[in-house]
Amino acid sequence: MARVVVTNRIPTEAVDLLRTEHDVWTWDGDEPMDRATALQRIEGADAILTLLTDTVDDAFLAAAGPQLKVVANVAVGYNNVDVEACERRGIVATNTPGVLTDTTADTAFGLVLMVTRRFGEAERLVRSGRPWAWGMEFMLGTGLQGKTIGIVGPGAIGIATARRARAFGMDVVYSGRSPMEPAAETELGARRVCFDELLATADVVSLHCPLVLHGPDATHHLVDAAALAKMKPTAYLVNSARGPVVDEAALVAALEAGTIAGAGLDVFEEEPTIHPGLLDREDVVLLPHLGSATVETRTAMSVLAAQNALAVLAGRAPENPVTRD
Ligand code: 8YV
């Protein structure tokens, strides 16, 4: 029996699966475990199931000890995991792609609708008790039909979001390090453009790239003041990827200056802190990182992470290993 540590509360299906073969300890607090407690609790673990709130760095891996074989991140994004440090120590790192694709695309497109049709603003108005009356020109939004969505990062979630946009009558352009899978490109009639052209043509810019901090593919502050200045003043920015892909201070400045029309955000640079300049703006919609937050999807993610950990503990290759590339 190996020792498995789960650093957060996850659905019981996944914990039960791990318990069929191993000795499992899970954190059951409402808040994420603080770092000092986590470093104590992971000591002696052969496998750890982590969440995006865990920083899996050298100190974390050292605290677990040399017997650690696998870090199974319950997320598709793994910017919280130092993959190079894992590789150096011979530890397998895994993620949970696929099972959250549609749920996250639903969130992205929900943000598109909320911000372009002013649904967030409208809901706040009704709840505020302020007077309102139906009128031909009351709270008019922007229609999506015949407009263009610009998908930044044409992976599975980007494609699923583009599919939703097509169903709403939008054209699709995209930019990214690699081309879109050809079948999806044909199905969507999607056109690959450079990032600058995407910024200049899209009526909605939707971000679906991973957060990469360094190197030629770095995406940290990919959307900075210069990028925002290239967008149309009527365009909207939607971010359901990772907060630091957008320079939040530059976004606030662009909204204040009318450089763009609005933003829908599910992720933030310093979660759960949000730039104060965003909080009282009517032209932004803010969600508390709900991208994959359905019962079904969180269960599927947790079970997949458990299966990845079980595979490594049994000496098999996991379904979803991650590497530095
Ligand atoms: C997760 C996410 O809920 O999978 C991701 O990358 O951002 C979310 O879907 C979160 O990361 C849980 O750890």
Short mmCIF file of C-alpha atoms and ligand atoms in Angstrom, two decimals:
data_model
loop_
_atom_site.label_atom_id
_atom_site.label_comp_id
_atom_site.label_asym_id
_atom_site.label_seq_id
_atom_site.Cartn_x
_atom_site.Cartn_y
_atom_site.Cartn_z
CA MET A 1 0.00 0.00 0.00
CA ALA A 2 1.31 3.38 -0.96
CA ARG A 3 0.59 6.65 0.86
CA VAL A 4 -1.52 9.07 -1.19
CA VAL A 5 -2.10 12.66 -0.08
CA VAL A 6 -4.93 14.75 -1.52
CA THR A 7 -4.30 18.41 -0.74
CA ASN A 8 -7.91 19.57 -1.02
CA ARG A 9 -11.46 18.28 -0.79
CA ILE A 10 -12.30 16.42 -4.00
CA PRO A 11 -15.36 14.33 -4.94
CA THR A 12 -15.65 11.08 -2.98
CA GLU A 13 -15.70 8.98 -6.16
CA ALA A 14 -12.02 9.81 -6.68
CA VAL A 15 -11.04 9.28 -3.04
CA ASP A 16 -12.90 5.94 -2.95
CA LEU A 17 -11.07 4.85 -6.09
CA LEU A 18 -7.70 5.64 -4.51
CA ARG A 19 -8.74 3.88 -1.28
CA THR A 20 -9.39 0.59 -3.12
CA GLU A 21 -5.62 0.21 -3.40
CA HIS A 22 -3.89 2.66 -1.10
CA ASP A 23 -3.74 4.49 2.20
CA VAL A 24 -5.24 7.92 1.49
CA TRP A 25 -5.14 11.12 3.53
CA THR A 26 -7.19 14.08 2.36
CA TRP A 27 -7.42 17.61 3.63
CA ASP A 28 -11.01 18.32 4.61
CA GLY A 29 -10.89 22.00 5.51
CA ASP A 30 -13.12 24.48 3.72
CA GLU A 31 -10.20 26.74 2.80
CA PRO A 32 -7.14 25.43 0.93
CA MET A 33 -4.44 24.10 3.29
CA ASP A 34 -1.84 26.74 4.14
CA ARG A 35 1.63 26.12 2.74
CA ALA A 36 3.28 25.16 6.08
CA THR A 37 0.60 22.56 6.83
CA ALA A 38 0.80 21.21 3.29
CA LEU A 39 4.55 20.78 3.51
CA GLN A 40 4.10 18.76 6.72
CA ARG A 41 1.20 16.67 5.47
CA ILE A 42 2.83 15.56 2.21
CA GLU A 43 5.87 14.13 3.99
CA GLY A 44 6.26 10.47 3.09
CA ALA A 45 3.71 10.57 0.25
CA ASP A 46 4.20 8.30 -2.75
CA ALA A 47 1.54 10.18 -4.72
CA ILE A 48 0.01 13.63 -4.26
CA LEU A 49 -3.17 14.97 -5.87
CA THR A 50 -2.77 18.74 -6.15
CA LEU A 51 -4.90 21.69 -7.20
CA LEU A 52 -4.05 24.98 -8.85
CA THR A 53 -3.76 26.53 -5.38
CA ASP A 54 -0.71 24.32 -4.60
CA THR A 55 2.67 25.58 -5.70
CA VAL A 56 4.53 22.40 -6.63
CA ASP A 57 8.12 23.62 -6.59
CA ASP A 58 11.42 22.17 -5.43
CA ALA A 59 10.63 22.88 -1.77
CA PHE A 60 7.29 21.08 -2.09
CA LEU A 61 8.89 18.03 -3.74
CA ALA A 62 11.70 17.98 -1.17
CA ALA A 63 9.19 18.15 1.68
CA ALA A 64 7.41 15.08 0.31
CA GLY A 65 10.65 13.09 0.21
CA PRO A 66 12.58 10.92 -2.27
CA GLN A 67 9.89 8.18 -2.37
CA LEU A 68 7.46 10.54 -4.18
CA LYS A 69 6.56 9.08 -7.59
CA VAL A 70 3.70 11.15 -8.97
CA VAL A 71 2.08 14.57 -8.69
CA ALA A 72 -1.40 14.37 -10.25
CA ASN A 73 -2.72 17.89 -10.78
CA VAL A 74 -6.52 18.10 -10.79
CA ALA A 75 -6.59 20.67 -13.62
CA VAL A 76 -5.72 20.87 -17.27
CA GLY A 77 -3.47 23.89 -16.60
CA TYR A 78 -0.26 23.02 -14.78
CA ASN A 79 1.47 26.38 -14.42
CA ASN A 80 1.47 25.71 -10.65
CA VAL A 81 3.76 22.71 -11.20
CA ASP A 82 7.50 23.04 -11.78
CA VAL A 83 7.68 20.28 -14.37
CA GLU A 84 11.43 20.65 -14.75
CA ALA A 85 11.92 20.05 -11.01
CA CYS A 86 9.67 16.96 -11.22
CA GLU A 87 11.63 15.61 -14.19
CA ARG A 88 14.92 16.22 -12.41
CA ARG A 89 13.71 14.17 -9.44
CA GLY A 90 12.20 11.41 -11.60
CA ILE A 91 8.67 12.32 -10.50
CA VAL A 92 5.85 11.97 -13.03
CA ALA A 93 3.51 14.96 -13.29
CA THR A 94 0.04 14.59 -14.82
CA ASN A 95 -2.97 16.80 -15.65
CA THR A 96 -6.64 16.32 -16.57
CA PRO A 97 -7.25 17.34 -20.20
CA GLY A 98 -10.40 16.50 -22.16
CA VAL A 99 -12.91 16.09 -19.38
CA LEU A 100 -13.35 19.83 -18.79
CA THR A 101 -13.32 21.03 -22.40
CA ASP A 102 -17.04 21.66 -22.89
CA THR A 103 -17.64 23.00 -19.39
CA THR A 104 -14.86 25.56 -19.75
CA ALA A 105 -16.02 26.53 -23.25
CA ASP A 106 -19.52 27.04 -21.81
CA THR A 107 -18.01 29.42 -19.26
CA ALA A 108 -16.08 31.31 -21.94
CA PHE A 109 -19.12 31.69 -24.15
CA GLY A 110 -21.28 32.55 -21.16
CA LEU A 111 -18.91 35.44 -20.54
CA VAL A 112 -19.18 36.47 -24.20
CA LEU A 113 -22.97 36.67 -23.90
CA MET A 114 -22.92 38.35 -20.52
CA VAL A 115 -20.58 41.12 -21.54
CA THR A 116 -21.83 41.79 -25.08
CA ARG A 117 -25.51 41.76 -24.05
CA ARG A 118 -24.80 43.55 -20.74
CA PHE A 119 -26.45 40.77 -18.73
CA GLY A 120 -24.17 41.26 -15.72
CA GLU A 121 -24.84 44.98 -15.67
CA ALA A 122 -28.58 44.39 -16.15
CA GLU A 123 -28.76 41.90 -13.29
CA ARG A 124 -26.93 44.33 -11.00
CA LEU A 125 -29.42 47.04 -11.97
CA VAL A 126 -32.48 44.93 -11.16
CA ARG A 127 -31.04 43.79 -7.82
CA SER A 128 -30.06 47.33 -6.86
CA GLY A 129 -33.70 48.39 -6.63
CA ARG A 130 -32.96 51.41 -8.85
CA PRO A 131 -35.91 52.27 -11.11
CA TRP A 132 -35.93 50.96 -14.67
CA ALA A 133 -38.44 50.84 -17.48
CA TRP A 134 -38.58 49.02 -20.81
CA GLY A 135 -37.57 51.25 -23.68
CA MET A 136 -36.49 50.92 -27.30
CA GLU A 137 -33.07 52.20 -26.38
CA PHE A 138 -32.83 50.77 -22.88
CA MET A 139 -29.59 48.84 -22.19
CA LEU A 140 -28.82 47.93 -25.77
CA GLY A 141 -26.04 45.45 -26.24
CA THR A 142 -24.02 44.26 -29.21
CA GLY A 143 -25.26 41.40 -31.41
CA LEU A 144 -22.93 38.53 -32.23
CA GLN A 145 -24.31 37.43 -35.61
CA GLY A 146 -21.90 38.20 -38.43
CA LYS A 147 -19.20 39.32 -35.98
CA THR A 148 -15.79 37.70 -35.58
CA ILE A 149 -14.41 35.82 -32.60
CA GLY A 150 -10.63 35.67 -32.25
CA ILE A 151 -9.51 32.49 -30.48
CA VAL A 152 -6.06 32.82 -28.92
CA GLY A 153 -4.84 29.26 -28.41
CA PRO A 154 -6.62 26.80 -30.72
CA GLY A 155 -6.44 23.76 -28.42
CA ALA A 156 -9.44 21.69 -27.35
CA ILE A 157 -11.08 24.45 -25.27
CA GLY A 158 -10.43 27.08 -27.95
CA ILE A 159 -12.02 24.83 -30.57
CA ALA A 160 -15.04 24.09 -28.34
CA THR A 161 -15.52 27.83 -27.75
CA ALA A 162 -15.24 28.52 -31.50
CA ARG A 163 -17.90 25.85 -32.10
CA ARG A 164 -20.27 27.74 -29.78
CA ALA A 165 -19.42 31.00 -31.56
CA ARG A 166 -20.24 29.43 -34.95
CA ALA A 167 -23.62 28.32 -33.58
CA PHE A 168 -24.26 31.99 -32.77
CA GLY A 169 -23.39 33.01 -36.33
CA MET A 170 -19.87 34.26 -35.72
CA ASP A 171 -16.84 33.94 -37.98
CA VAL A 172 -13.70 32.45 -36.47
CA VAL A 173 -10.10 33.59 -36.68
CA TYR A 174 -7.39 32.19 -34.45
CA SER A 175 -3.76 32.56 -33.52
CA GLY A 176 -1.43 30.24 -31.70
CA ARG A 177 1.86 28.47 -31.62
CA SER A 178 0.48 25.58 -33.73
CA PRO A 179 -2.28 25.37 -36.33
CA MET A 180 -5.72 24.12 -35.36
CA GLU A 181 -6.42 20.44 -35.91
CA PRO A 182 -7.34 20.36 -39.66
CA ALA A 183 -10.78 18.71 -39.24
CA ALA A 184 -11.83 21.40 -36.74
CA GLU A 185 -10.38 24.17 -38.91
CA THR A 186 -12.49 22.97 -41.84
CA GLU A 187 -15.61 22.43 -39.75
CA LEU A 188 -15.37 25.93 -38.29
CA GLY A 189 -14.17 27.68 -41.44
CA ALA A 190 -11.50 29.07 -39.13
CA ARG A 191 -8.67 31.22 -40.49
CA ARG A 192 -5.23 31.29 -38.88
CA VAL A 193 -3.85 34.82 -38.51
CA CYS A 194 -0.99 36.38 -36.59
CA PHE A 195 -1.78 37.72 -33.11
CA ASP A 196 -1.71 41.35 -34.26
CA GLU A 197 -4.19 40.68 -37.07
CA LEU A 198 -6.44 38.81 -34.66
CA LEU A 199 -6.43 41.79 -32.29
CA ALA A 200 -7.24 44.17 -35.13
CA THR A 201 -10.08 42.10 -36.64
CA ALA A 202 -11.86 40.33 -33.77
CA ASP A 203 -15.03 41.71 -32.20
CA VAL A 204 -14.46 39.32 -29.30
CA VAL A 205 -10.95 38.20 -28.32
CA SER A 206 -11.19 34.99 -26.28
CA LEU A 207 -8.09 33.61 -24.53
CA HIS A 208 -7.48 29.85 -24.36
CA CYS A 209 -3.69 29.58 -24.17
CA PRO A 210 -1.75 28.16 -21.22
CA LEU A 211 0.18 30.49 -18.92
CA VAL A 212 3.85 30.15 -19.87
CA LEU A 213 6.17 32.39 -17.85
CA HIS A 214 9.43 32.24 -19.80
CA GLY A 215 10.90 31.40 -23.18
CA PRO A 216 9.88 31.98 -26.78
CA ASP A 217 6.29 30.80 -26.12
CA ALA A 218 5.81 32.95 -23.01
CA THR A 219 2.22 34.15 -22.58
CA HIS A 220 2.63 36.20 -19.38
CA HIS A 221 1.04 39.62 -20.11
CA LEU A 222 0.45 38.57 -23.71
CA VAL A 223 -2.44 41.02 -23.60
CA ASP A 224 -0.66 44.16 -22.45
CA ALA A 225 -1.22 47.87 -23.18
CA ALA A 226 0.20 47.53 -26.70
CA ALA A 227 -2.05 44.55 -27.52
CA LEU A 228 -5.14 46.28 -26.11
CA ALA A 229 -4.35 49.35 -28.23
CA LYS A 230 -4.53 47.16 -31.34
CA MET A 231 -8.08 45.98 -30.55
CA LYS A 232 -11.14 47.75 -31.96
CA PRO A 233 -12.79 50.22 -29.59
CA THR A 234 -15.98 48.19 -30.03
CA ALA A 235 -14.31 44.86 -29.16
CA TYR A 236 -14.52 42.76 -26.00
CA LEU A 237 -11.85 40.71 -24.21
CA VAL A 238 -12.76 37.39 -22.59
CA ASN A 239 -10.34 35.48 -20.36
CA SER A 240 -11.13 31.99 -19.09
CA ALA A 241 -7.50 30.82 -19.34
CA ARG A 242 -5.16 32.20 -16.66
CA GLY A 243 -5.18 35.66 -15.10
CA PRO A 244 -1.55 36.62 -15.73
CA VAL A 245 -2.02 36.25 -19.50
CA VAL A 246 -3.60 39.71 -19.20
CA ASP A 247 -1.89 42.76 -17.69
CA GLU A 248 -4.81 43.69 -15.41
CA ALA A 249 -3.60 47.25 -14.77
CA ALA A 250 -3.31 47.83 -18.53
CA LEU A 251 -6.80 46.40 -18.99
CA VAL A 252 -8.24 48.80 -16.41
CA ALA A 253 -6.49 51.70 -18.17
CA ALA A 254 -7.82 50.56 -21.57
CA LEU A 255 -11.38 50.30 -20.25
CA GLU A 256 -11.11 53.74 -18.65
CA ALA A 257 -9.81 55.23 -21.90
CA GLY A 258 -12.44 53.48 -24.04
CA THR A 259 -9.73 51.61 -25.96
CA ILE A 260 -11.98 48.51 -25.86
CA ALA A 261 -15.69 48.12 -25.08
CA GLY A 262 -15.64 45.66 -22.21
CA ALA A 263 -14.24 42.47 -20.68
CA GLY A 264 -15.48 39.17 -19.31
CA LEU A 265 -13.08 37.60 -16.84
CA ASP A 266 -13.13 34.25 -15.02
CA VAL A 267 -9.48 34.42 -13.93
CA PHE A 268 -7.28 37.11 -12.35
CA GLU A 269 -3.64 37.92 -11.87
CA GLU A 270 -3.63 37.48 -8.08
CA GLU A 271 -6.64 35.30 -7.30
CA PRO A 272 -8.71 35.80 -5.26
CA THR A 273 -7.68 39.46 -5.22
CA ILE A 274 -9.12 41.51 -8.06
CA HIS A 275 -7.78 44.82 -9.32
CA PRO A 276 -9.94 47.48 -7.63
CA GLY A 277 -10.28 49.29 -10.94
CA LEU A 278 -12.35 46.39 -12.28
CA LEU A 279 -14.75 46.03 -9.38
CA ASP A 280 -16.96 49.06 -9.94
CA ARG A 281 -17.00 49.02 -13.74
CA GLU A 282 -20.28 48.23 -15.49
CA ASP A 283 -18.54 47.14 -18.68
CA VAL A 284 -16.88 44.12 -17.10
CA VAL A 285 -18.26 40.77 -15.97
CA LEU A 286 -16.31 39.04 -13.21
CA LEU A 287 -16.62 35.35 -12.26
CA PRO A 288 -14.70 33.65 -9.43
CA HIS A 289 -12.74 31.09 -11.54
CA LEU A 290 -15.72 28.86 -12.36
CA GLY A 291 -14.35 27.52 -15.68
CA SER A 292 -14.78 23.82 -14.90
CA ALA A 293 -17.15 24.18 -11.97
CA THR A 294 -19.88 21.61 -12.53
CA VAL A 295 -20.49 18.55 -10.36
CA GLU A 296 -20.00 16.27 -13.36
CA THR A 297 -16.78 17.87 -14.57
CA ARG A 298 -15.11 18.24 -11.18
CA THR A 299 -15.91 14.57 -10.53
CA ALA A 300 -14.48 13.52 -13.90
CA MET A 301 -11.34 15.62 -13.34
CA SER A 302 -10.76 14.14 -9.90
CA VAL A 303 -11.32 10.56 -11.05
CA LEU A 304 -8.94 11.10 -13.98
CA ALA A 305 -6.26 12.49 -11.64
CA ALA A 306 -6.77 9.49 -9.34
CA GLN A 307 -6.42 7.11 -12.31
CA ASN A 308 -3.21 8.86 -13.35
CA ALA A 309 -1.79 8.47 -9.83
CA LEU A 310 -2.88 4.81 -9.61
CA ALA A 311 -1.23 4.05 -12.95
CA VAL A 312 2.13 5.44 -11.85
CA LEU A 313 1.92 3.69 -8.46
CA ALA A 314 1.25 0.41 -10.32
CA GLY A 315 4.29 0.97 -12.53
CA ARG A 316 2.22 1.78 -15.61
CA ALA A 317 2.34 4.86 -17.86
CA PRO A 318 -0.37 7.37 -16.90
CA GLU A 319 -2.86 8.59 -19.48
CA ASN A 320 -1.98 12.27 -19.09
CA PRO A 321 1.71 12.88 -18.38
CA VAL A 322 2.96 16.45 -18.78
CA THR A 323 6.41 17.41 -19.95
CA ARG A 324 8.35 20.67 -20.18
CA ASP A 325 7.33 21.07 -23.83
C1 8YV B 1 -9.74 23.99 -12.33
C2 8YV B 1 -8.65 25.13 -14.32
O1 8YV B 1 -10.96 24.08 -11.68
O2 8YV B 1 -8.28 22.95 -15.11
C3 8YV B 1 -7.86 24.10 -15.03
O3 8YV B 1 -6.76 24.43 -15.53
O4 8YV B 1 -8.34 26.25 -14.34
C4 8YV B 1 -9.89 24.79 -13.59
O5 8YV B 1 -10.71 24.07 -14.44
C5 8YV B 1 -8.70 24.35 -11.37
O6 8YV B 1 -7.49 24.49 -11.96
C6 8YV B 1 -8.67 23.32 -10.25
O7 8YV B 1 -7.39 23.06 -9.76
#
